[in-house]
């Protein structure tokens, strides 16, 4: 029995299940302050005899096992969670192996193992929601260097008609600032979900996402690209992405048929929590190898 926490900026999802993605129980808890949210997380898991716990968290987080702040949420704009020792708090309640990574890395692992990229050597999972983040899974391993990648904050060329300043608190008009949900809402004056009929909104969205994908493809050459997150519920963004990406790439590198190469998550909105179960499983395997 494995435990999983998908820690998001608005809600925590906790689940109990196995490494095949079967979930036997789950709850959802609002993300308020650690003193409120965490006791509810711990209470939920207390009812189970767990072998390991996996955490897929909003970030930035410290994933470097050699670092003194390994397992911390580091510079989150959510101030109550800044410098929060996530692993330590869970370890205090449960002395089992803990897997810890970003929410998008968890989702990338799940889609790679059990979802849209199953059987392939590499995939890139990108979420476009409140923020933009991505995780790359290569031969079963999550790409990590100094820390985890932060691919949502790359710079893109502005559309000549787009005068919106951007919403990223650090860079204003990076990809996240121009193309994540809050930026869409501020630029067009309404929530994305209410803008379904406005073709120009989703054309521009595709314009920015295609630029990002071009760069990810040129650098990583992933065998599959999976686009999740609330904004990608607007399925009309996909054809816009294909159109602009074809134009940008201009047949320079071979790409498969785009509609089967750039796809929605096969695990739908369960990718993050299933990935967290897989992080727990990996932690258990790593521990038994020592
Ligand atoms: P989070 O990123 O907080 O985990 P989501 O992936 O659901 O959560 O992203 C939330 C963002 O996505 C919000 O900015 C919201 O306006 C936008 N969003 C959610 N659903 C839709 C939709 N169906 N169409 C367009 N935008 C949406
Ligand atoms: Zn940014």
mmCIF file with all atom_site columns, N, CA, C and O and ligand atoms in Angstrom, residues 8-11 103 127-131 180-182 184-185 191-194 196 202 228-234, ligand 1:
data_model
loop_
_atom_site.group_PDB
_atom_site.id
_atom_site.type_symbol
_atom_site.label_atom_id
_atom_site.label_alt_id
_atom_site.label_comp_id
_atom_site.label_asym_id
_atom_site.label_entity_id
_atom_site.label_seq_id
_atom_site.pdbx_PDB_ins_code
_atom_site.Cartn_x
_atom_site.Cartn_y
_atom_site.Cartn_z
_atom_site.occupancy
_atom_site.B_iso_or_equiv
_atom_site.pdbx_formal_charge
_atom_site.auth_seq_id
_atom_site.auth_comp_id
_atom_site.auth_asym_id
_atom_site.auth_atom_id
_atom_site.pdbx_PDB_model_num
ATOM   1   N N   . UNK A 1 8   ? -1.046  21.009 -4.612  1.00 0.00 ? 8   UNK A N   1
ATOM   2   C CA  . UNK A 1 8   ? -1.252  22.096 -5.568  1.00 0.00 ? 8   UNK A CA  1
ATOM   3   C C   . UNK A 1 8   ? -1.466  23.417 -4.854  1.00 0.00 ? 8   UNK A C   1
ATOM   4   O O   . UNK A 1 8   ? -1.697  23.441 -3.635  1.00 0.00 ? 8   UNK A O   1
ATOM   5   N N   . UNK A 1 9   ? -1.412  24.493 -5.584  1.00 0.00 ? 9   UNK A N   1
ATOM   6   C CA  . UNK A 1 9   ? -1.575  25.817 -5.007  1.00 0.00 ? 9   UNK A CA  1
ATOM   7   C C   . UNK A 1 9   ? -2.974  26.076 -4.457  1.00 0.00 ? 9   UNK A C   1
ATOM   8   O O   . UNK A 1 9   ? -3.147  26.887 -3.544  1.00 0.00 ? 9   UNK A O   1
ATOM   9   N N   . UNK A 1 10  ? -3.984  25.382 -4.966  1.00 0.00 ? 10  UNK A N   1
ATOM   10  C CA  . UNK A 1 10  ? -5.341  25.593 -4.448  1.00 0.00 ? 10  UNK A CA  1
ATOM   11  C C   . UNK A 1 10  ? -5.850  24.409 -3.649  1.00 0.00 ? 10  UNK A C   1
ATOM   12  O O   . UNK A 1 10  ? -6.633  24.574 -2.727  1.00 0.00 ? 10  UNK A O   1
ATOM   13  N N   . UNK A 1 11  ? -5.388  23.196 -4.008  1.00 0.00 ? 11  UNK A N   1
ATOM   14  C CA  . UNK A 1 11  ? -5.844  22.018 -3.261  1.00 0.00 ? 11  UNK A CA  1
ATOM   15  C C   . UNK A 1 11  ? -4.768  20.947 -3.177  1.00 0.00 ? 11  UNK A C   1
ATOM   16  O O   . UNK A 1 11  ? -3.895  20.862 -4.040  1.00 0.00 ? 11  UNK A O   1
ATOM   17  N N   . UNK A 1 103 ? 5.069   18.554 -8.996  1.00 0.00 ? 103 UNK A N   1
ATOM   18  C CA  . UNK A 1 103 ? 3.800   18.007 -9.474  1.00 0.00 ? 103 UNK A CA  1
ATOM   19  C C   . UNK A 1 103 ? 3.876   17.638 -10.958 1.00 0.00 ? 103 UNK A C   1
ATOM   20  O O   . UNK A 1 103 ? 3.361   16.604 -11.378 1.00 0.00 ? 103 UNK A O   1
ATOM   21  N N   . UNK A 1 127 ? 2.097   21.401 -18.064 1.00 0.00 ? 127 UNK A N   1
ATOM   22  C CA  . UNK A 1 127 ? 0.796   21.841 -17.571 1.00 0.00 ? 127 UNK A CA  1
ATOM   23  C C   . UNK A 1 127 ? 0.630   23.324 -17.835 1.00 0.00 ? 127 UNK A C   1
ATOM   24  O O   . UNK A 1 127 ? 1.557   24.120 -17.628 1.00 0.00 ? 127 UNK A O   1
ATOM   25  N N   . UNK A 1 128 ? -0.554  23.694 -18.318 1.00 0.00 ? 128 UNK A N   1
ATOM   26  C CA  . UNK A 1 128 ? -0.875  25.101 -18.529 1.00 0.00 ? 128 UNK A CA  1
ATOM   27  C C   . UNK A 1 128 ? -2.118  25.382 -17.701 1.00 0.00 ? 128 UNK A C   1
ATOM   28  O O   . UNK A 1 128 ? -3.234  25.014 -18.084 1.00 0.00 ? 128 UNK A O   1
ATOM   29  N N   . UNK A 1 129 ? -1.906  25.930 -16.531 1.00 0.00 ? 129 UNK A N   1
ATOM   30  C CA  . UNK A 1 129 ? -2.999  26.177 -15.601 1.00 0.00 ? 129 UNK A CA  1
ATOM   31  C C   . UNK A 1 129 ? -2.781  27.523 -14.942 1.00 0.00 ? 129 UNK A C   1
ATOM   32  O O   . UNK A 1 129 ? -2.602  28.534 -15.629 1.00 0.00 ? 129 UNK A O   1
ATOM   33  N N   . UNK A 1 130 ? -2.764  27.538 -13.607 1.00 0.00 ? 130 UNK A N   1
ATOM   34  C CA  . UNK A 1 130 ? -2.466  28.768 -12.881 1.00 0.00 ? 130 UNK A CA  1
ATOM   35  C C   . UNK A 1 130 ? -1.052  29.235 -13.203 1.00 0.00 ? 130 UNK A C   1
ATOM   36  O O   . UNK A 1 130 ? -0.758  30.426 -13.254 1.00 0.00 ? 130 UNK A O   1
ATOM   37  N N   . UNK A 1 131 ? -0.179  28.274 -13.414 1.00 0.00 ? 131 UNK A N   1
ATOM   38  C CA  . UNK A 1 131 ? 1.175   28.554 -13.889 1.00 0.00 ? 131 UNK A CA  1
ATOM   39  C C   . UNK A 1 131 ? 1.469   27.643 -15.061 1.00 0.00 ? 131 UNK A C   1
ATOM   40  O O   . UNK A 1 131 ? 0.585   26.919 -15.525 1.00 0.00 ? 131 UNK A O   1
ATOM   41  N N   . UNK A 1 180 ? -0.363  31.553 -19.261 1.00 0.00 ? 180 UNK A N   1
ATOM   42  C CA  . UNK A 1 180 ? -1.048  30.786 -18.216 1.00 0.00 ? 180 UNK A CA  1
ATOM   43  C C   . UNK A 1 180 ? -2.432  31.399 -17.962 1.00 0.00 ? 180 UNK A C   1
ATOM   44  O O   . UNK A 1 180 ? -2.724  32.522 -18.400 1.00 0.00 ? 180 UNK A O   1
ATOM   45  N N   . UNK A 1 181 ? -3.270  30.666 -17.232 1.00 0.00 ? 181 UNK A N   1
ATOM   46  C CA  . UNK A 1 181 ? -4.652  31.084 -16.988 1.00 0.00 ? 181 UNK A CA  1
ATOM   47  C C   . UNK A 1 181 ? -4.808  32.521 -16.487 1.00 0.00 ? 181 UNK A C   1
ATOM   48  O O   . UNK A 1 181 ? -5.587  33.290 -17.050 1.00 0.00 ? 181 UNK A O   1
ATOM   49  N N   . UNK A 1 182 ? -4.069  32.924 -15.438 1.00 0.00 ? 182 UNK A N   1
ATOM   50  C CA  . UNK A 1 182 ? -4.243  34.295 -14.925 1.00 0.00 ? 182 UNK A CA  1
ATOM   51  C C   . UNK A 1 182 ? -3.900  35.377 -15.957 1.00 0.00 ? 182 UNK A C   1
ATOM   52  O O   . UNK A 1 182 ? -4.540  36.431 -15.980 1.00 0.00 ? 182 UNK A O   1
ATOM   53  N N   . UNK A 1 184 ? -4.249  35.029 -19.256 1.00 0.00 ? 184 UNK A N   1
ATOM   54  C CA  . UNK A 1 184 ? -5.374  35.025 -20.213 1.00 0.00 ? 184 UNK A CA  1
ATOM   55  C C   . UNK A 1 184 ? -6.513  35.868 -19.636 1.00 0.00 ? 184 UNK A C   1
ATOM   56  O O   . UNK A 1 184 ? -7.078  36.731 -20.302 1.00 0.00 ? 184 UNK A O   1
ATOM   57  N N   . UNK A 1 185 ? -6.794  35.613 -18.354 1.00 0.00 ? 185 UNK A N   1
ATOM   58  C CA  . UNK A 1 185 ? -7.914  36.312 -17.705 1.00 0.00 ? 185 UNK A CA  1
ATOM   59  C C   . UNK A 1 185 ? -7.689  37.823 -17.689 1.00 0.00 ? 185 UNK A C   1
ATOM   60  O O   . UNK A 1 185 ? -8.583  38.614 -18.009 1.00 0.00 ? 185 UNK A O   1
ATOM   61  N N   . UNK A 1 191 ? -12.487 35.027 -17.373 1.00 0.00 ? 191 UNK A N   1
ATOM   62  C CA  . UNK A 1 191 ? -11.854 33.722 -17.169 1.00 0.00 ? 191 UNK A CA  1
ATOM   63  C C   . UNK A 1 191 ? -11.853 32.927 -18.474 1.00 0.00 ? 191 UNK A C   1
ATOM   64  O O   . UNK A 1 191 ? -12.816 33.011 -19.264 1.00 0.00 ? 191 UNK A O   1
ATOM   65  N N   . UNK A 1 192 ? -10.812 32.124 -18.672 1.00 0.00 ? 192 UNK A N   1
ATOM   66  C CA  . UNK A 1 192 ? -10.690 31.312 -19.883 1.00 0.00 ? 192 UNK A CA  1
ATOM   67  C C   . UNK A 1 192 ? -11.944 30.521 -20.205 1.00 0.00 ? 192 UNK A C   1
ATOM   68  O O   . UNK A 1 192 ? -12.364 30.437 -21.365 1.00 0.00 ? 192 UNK A O   1
ATOM   69  N N   . UNK A 1 193 ? -12.542 29.994 -19.165 1.00 0.00 ? 193 UNK A N   1
ATOM   70  C CA  . UNK A 1 193 ? -13.718 29.137 -19.382 1.00 0.00 ? 193 UNK A CA  1
ATOM   71  C C   . UNK A 1 193 ? -14.887 29.902 -20.025 1.00 0.00 ? 193 UNK A C   1
ATOM   72  O O   . UNK A 1 193 ? -15.735 29.317 -20.690 1.00 0.00 ? 193 UNK A O   1
ATOM   73  N N   . UNK A 1 194 ? -14.895 31.230 -19.845 1.00 0.00 ? 194 UNK A N   1
ATOM   74  C CA  . UNK A 1 194 ? -15.966 32.053 -20.444 1.00 0.00 ? 194 UNK A CA  1
ATOM   75  C C   . UNK A 1 194 ? -15.586 32.631 -21.806 1.00 0.00 ? 194 UNK A C   1
ATOM   76  O O   . UNK A 1 194 ? -16.317 33.444 -22.365 1.00 0.00 ? 194 UNK A O   1
ATOM   77  N N   . UNK A 1 196 ? -14.687 30.702 -24.522 1.00 0.00 ? 196 UNK A N   1
ATOM   78  C CA  . UNK A 1 196 ? -14.689 29.594 -25.501 1.00 0.00 ? 196 UNK A CA  1
ATOM   79  C C   . UNK A 1 196 ? -14.956 30.069 -26.923 1.00 0.00 ? 196 UNK A C   1
ATOM   80  O O   . UNK A 1 196 ? -14.356 29.578 -27.863 1.00 0.00 ? 196 UNK A O   1
ATOM   81  N N   . UNK A 1 202 ? -7.682  31.849 -28.422 1.00 0.00 ? 202 UNK A N   1
ATOM   82  C CA  . UNK A 1 202 ? -7.042  30.524 -28.464 1.00 0.00 ? 202 UNK A CA  1
ATOM   83  C C   . UNK A 1 202 ? -6.022  30.438 -29.592 1.00 0.00 ? 202 UNK A C   1
ATOM   84  O O   . UNK A 1 202 ? -5.095  29.655 -29.544 1.00 0.00 ? 202 UNK A O   1
ATOM   85  N N   . UNK A 1 228 ? -1.287  19.168 -20.404 1.00 0.00 ? 228 UNK A N   1
ATOM   86  C CA  . UNK A 1 228 ? -2.397  19.117 -19.461 1.00 0.00 ? 228 UNK A CA  1
ATOM   87  C C   . UNK A 1 228 ? -2.623  20.472 -18.818 1.00 0.00 ? 228 UNK A C   1
ATOM   88  O O   . UNK A 1 228 ? -2.070  21.484 -19.257 1.00 0.00 ? 228 UNK A O   1
ATOM   89  N N   . UNK A 1 229 ? -3.440  20.492 -17.753 1.00 0.00 ? 229 UNK A N   1
ATOM   90  C CA  . UNK A 1 229 ? -3.753  21.736 -17.045 1.00 0.00 ? 229 UNK A CA  1
ATOM   91  C C   . UNK A 1 229 ? -5.076  22.308 -17.537 1.00 0.00 ? 229 UNK A C   1
ATOM   92  O O   . UNK A 1 229 ? -5.539  21.988 -18.639 1.00 0.00 ? 229 UNK A O   1
ATOM   93  N N   . UNK A 1 230 ? -5.655  23.159 -16.690 1.00 0.00 ? 230 UNK A N   1
ATOM   94  C CA  . UNK A 1 230 ? -7.002  23.691 -16.950 1.00 0.00 ? 230 UNK A CA  1
ATOM   95  C C   . UNK A 1 230 ? -7.163  24.350 -18.307 1.00 0.00 ? 230 UNK A C   1
ATOM   96  O O   . UNK A 1 230 ? -8.175  24.137 -19.001 1.00 0.00 ? 230 UNK A O   1
ATOM   97  N N   . UNK A 1 231 ? -6.184  25.157 -18.710 1.00 0.00 ? 231 UNK A N   1
ATOM   98  C CA  . UNK A 1 231 ? -6.314  25.897 -19.975 1.00 0.00 ? 231 UNK A CA  1
ATOM   99  C C   . UNK A 1 231 ? -6.430  24.938 -21.160 1.00 0.00 ? 231 UNK A C   1
ATOM   100 O O   . UNK A 1 231 ? -7.137  25.212 -22.137 1.00 0.00 ? 231 UNK A O   1
ATOM   101 N N   . UNK A 1 232 ? -5.770  23.787 -21.064 1.00 0.00 ? 232 UNK A N   1
ATOM   102 C CA  . UNK A 1 232 ? -5.780  22.859 -22.198 1.00 0.00 ? 232 UNK A CA  1
ATOM   103 C C   . UNK A 1 232 ? -7.100  22.104 -22.334 1.00 0.00 ? 232 UNK A C   1
ATOM   104 O O   . UNK A 1 232 ? -7.264  21.301 -23.246 1.00 0.00 ? 232 UNK A O   1
ATOM   105 N N   . UNK A 1 233 ? -8.045  22.396 -21.432 1.00 0.00 ? 233 UNK A N   1
ATOM   106 C CA  . UNK A 1 233 ? -9.419  21.910 -21.672 1.00 0.00 ? 233 UNK A CA  1
ATOM   107 C C   . UNK A 1 233 ? -10.017 22.571 -22.896 1.00 0.00 ? 233 UNK A C   1
ATOM   108 O O   . UNK A 1 233 ? -10.994 22.084 -23.458 1.00 0.00 ? 233 UNK A O   1
ATOM   109 N N   . UNK A 1 234 ? -9.443  23.702 -23.305 1.00 0.00 ? 234 UNK A N   1
ATOM   110 C CA  . UNK A 1 234 ? -9.877  24.367 -24.547 1.00 0.00 ? 234 UNK A CA  1
ATOM   111 C C   . UNK A 1 234 ? -9.230  23.621 -25.711 1.00 0.00 ? 234 UNK A C   1
ATOM   112 O O   . UNK A 1 234 ? -8.140  23.969 -26.159 1.00 0.00 ? 234 UNK A O   1
HETATM 113 P P1  . LIG B 2 .   ? -3.806  24.575 -11.055 1.00 0.00 ? 1   LIG B P1  1
HETATM 114 O O1  . LIG B 2 .   ? -2.860  25.049 -12.104 1.00 0.00 ? 1   LIG B O1  1
HETATM 115 O O2  . LIG B 2 .   ? -4.080  25.608 -10.006 1.00 0.00 ? 1   LIG B O2  1
HETATM 116 O O3  . LIG B 2 .   ? -3.466  23.232 -10.496 1.00 0.00 ? 1   LIG B O3  1
HETATM 117 P P2  . LIG B 2 .   ? -5.693  24.232 -13.250 1.00 0.00 ? 1   LIG B P2  1
HETATM 118 O O4  . LIG B 2 .   ? -4.779  23.372 -14.040 1.00 0.00 ? 1   LIG B O4  1
HETATM 119 O O5  . LIG B 2 .   ? -7.133  23.844 -13.227 1.00 0.00 ? 1   LIG B O5  1
HETATM 120 O O6  . LIG B 2 .   ? -5.245  24.350 -11.738 1.00 0.00 ? 1   LIG B O6  1
HETATM 121 O O7  . LIG B 2 .   ? -5.553  25.691 -13.814 1.00 0.00 ? 1   LIG B O7  1
HETATM 122 C C1  . LIG B 2 .   ? -6.345  26.742 -13.403 1.00 0.00 ? 1   LIG B C1  1
HETATM 123 C C2  . LIG B 2 .   ? -6.304  27.848 -14.460 1.00 0.00 ? 1   LIG B C2  1
HETATM 124 O O8  . LIG B 2 .   ? -6.804  27.336 -15.684 1.00 0.00 ? 1   LIG B O8  1
HETATM 125 C C3  . LIG B 2 .   ? -7.153  29.042 -14.110 1.00 0.00 ? 1   LIG B C3  1
HETATM 126 O O9  . LIG B 2 .   ? -6.470  30.221 -14.496 1.00 0.00 ? 1   LIG B O9  1
HETATM 127 C C4  . LIG B 2 .   ? -8.417  28.839 -14.919 1.00 0.00 ? 1   LIG B C4  1
HETATM 128 O O10 . LIG B 2 .   ? -9.009  30.071 -15.297 1.00 0.00 ? 1   LIG B O10 1
HETATM 129 C C5  . LIG B 2 .   ? -7.925  28.087 -16.137 1.00 0.00 ? 1   LIG B C5  1
HETATM 130 N N1  . LIG B 2 .   ? -8.945  27.145 -16.618 1.00 0.00 ? 1   LIG B N1  1
HETATM 131 C C6  . LIG B 2 .   ? -9.491  26.118 -15.930 1.00 0.00 ? 1   LIG B C6  1
HETATM 132 N N2  . LIG B 2 .   ? -10.411 25.468 -16.675 1.00 0.00 ? 1   LIG B N2  1
HETATM 133 C C7  . LIG B 2 .   ? -10.434 26.093 -17.873 1.00 0.00 ? 1   LIG B C7  1
HETATM 134 C C8  . LIG B 2 .   ? -11.179 25.900 -19.086 1.00 0.00 ? 1   LIG B C8  1
HETATM 135 N N3  . LIG B 2 .   ? -12.075 24.924 -19.213 1.00 0.00 ? 1   LIG B N3  1
HETATM 136 N N4  . LIG B 2 .   ? -10.929 26.739 -20.106 1.00 0.00 ? 1   LIG B N4  1
HETATM 137 C C9  . LIG B 2 .   ? -10.017 27.723 -20.008 1.00 0.00 ? 1   LIG B C9  1
HETATM 138 N N5  . LIG B 2 .   ? -9.299  27.965 -18.895 1.00 0.00 ? 1   LIG B N5  1
HETATM 139 C C10 . LIG B 2 .   ? -9.505  27.167 -17.839 1.00 0.00 ? 1   LIG B C10 1
#
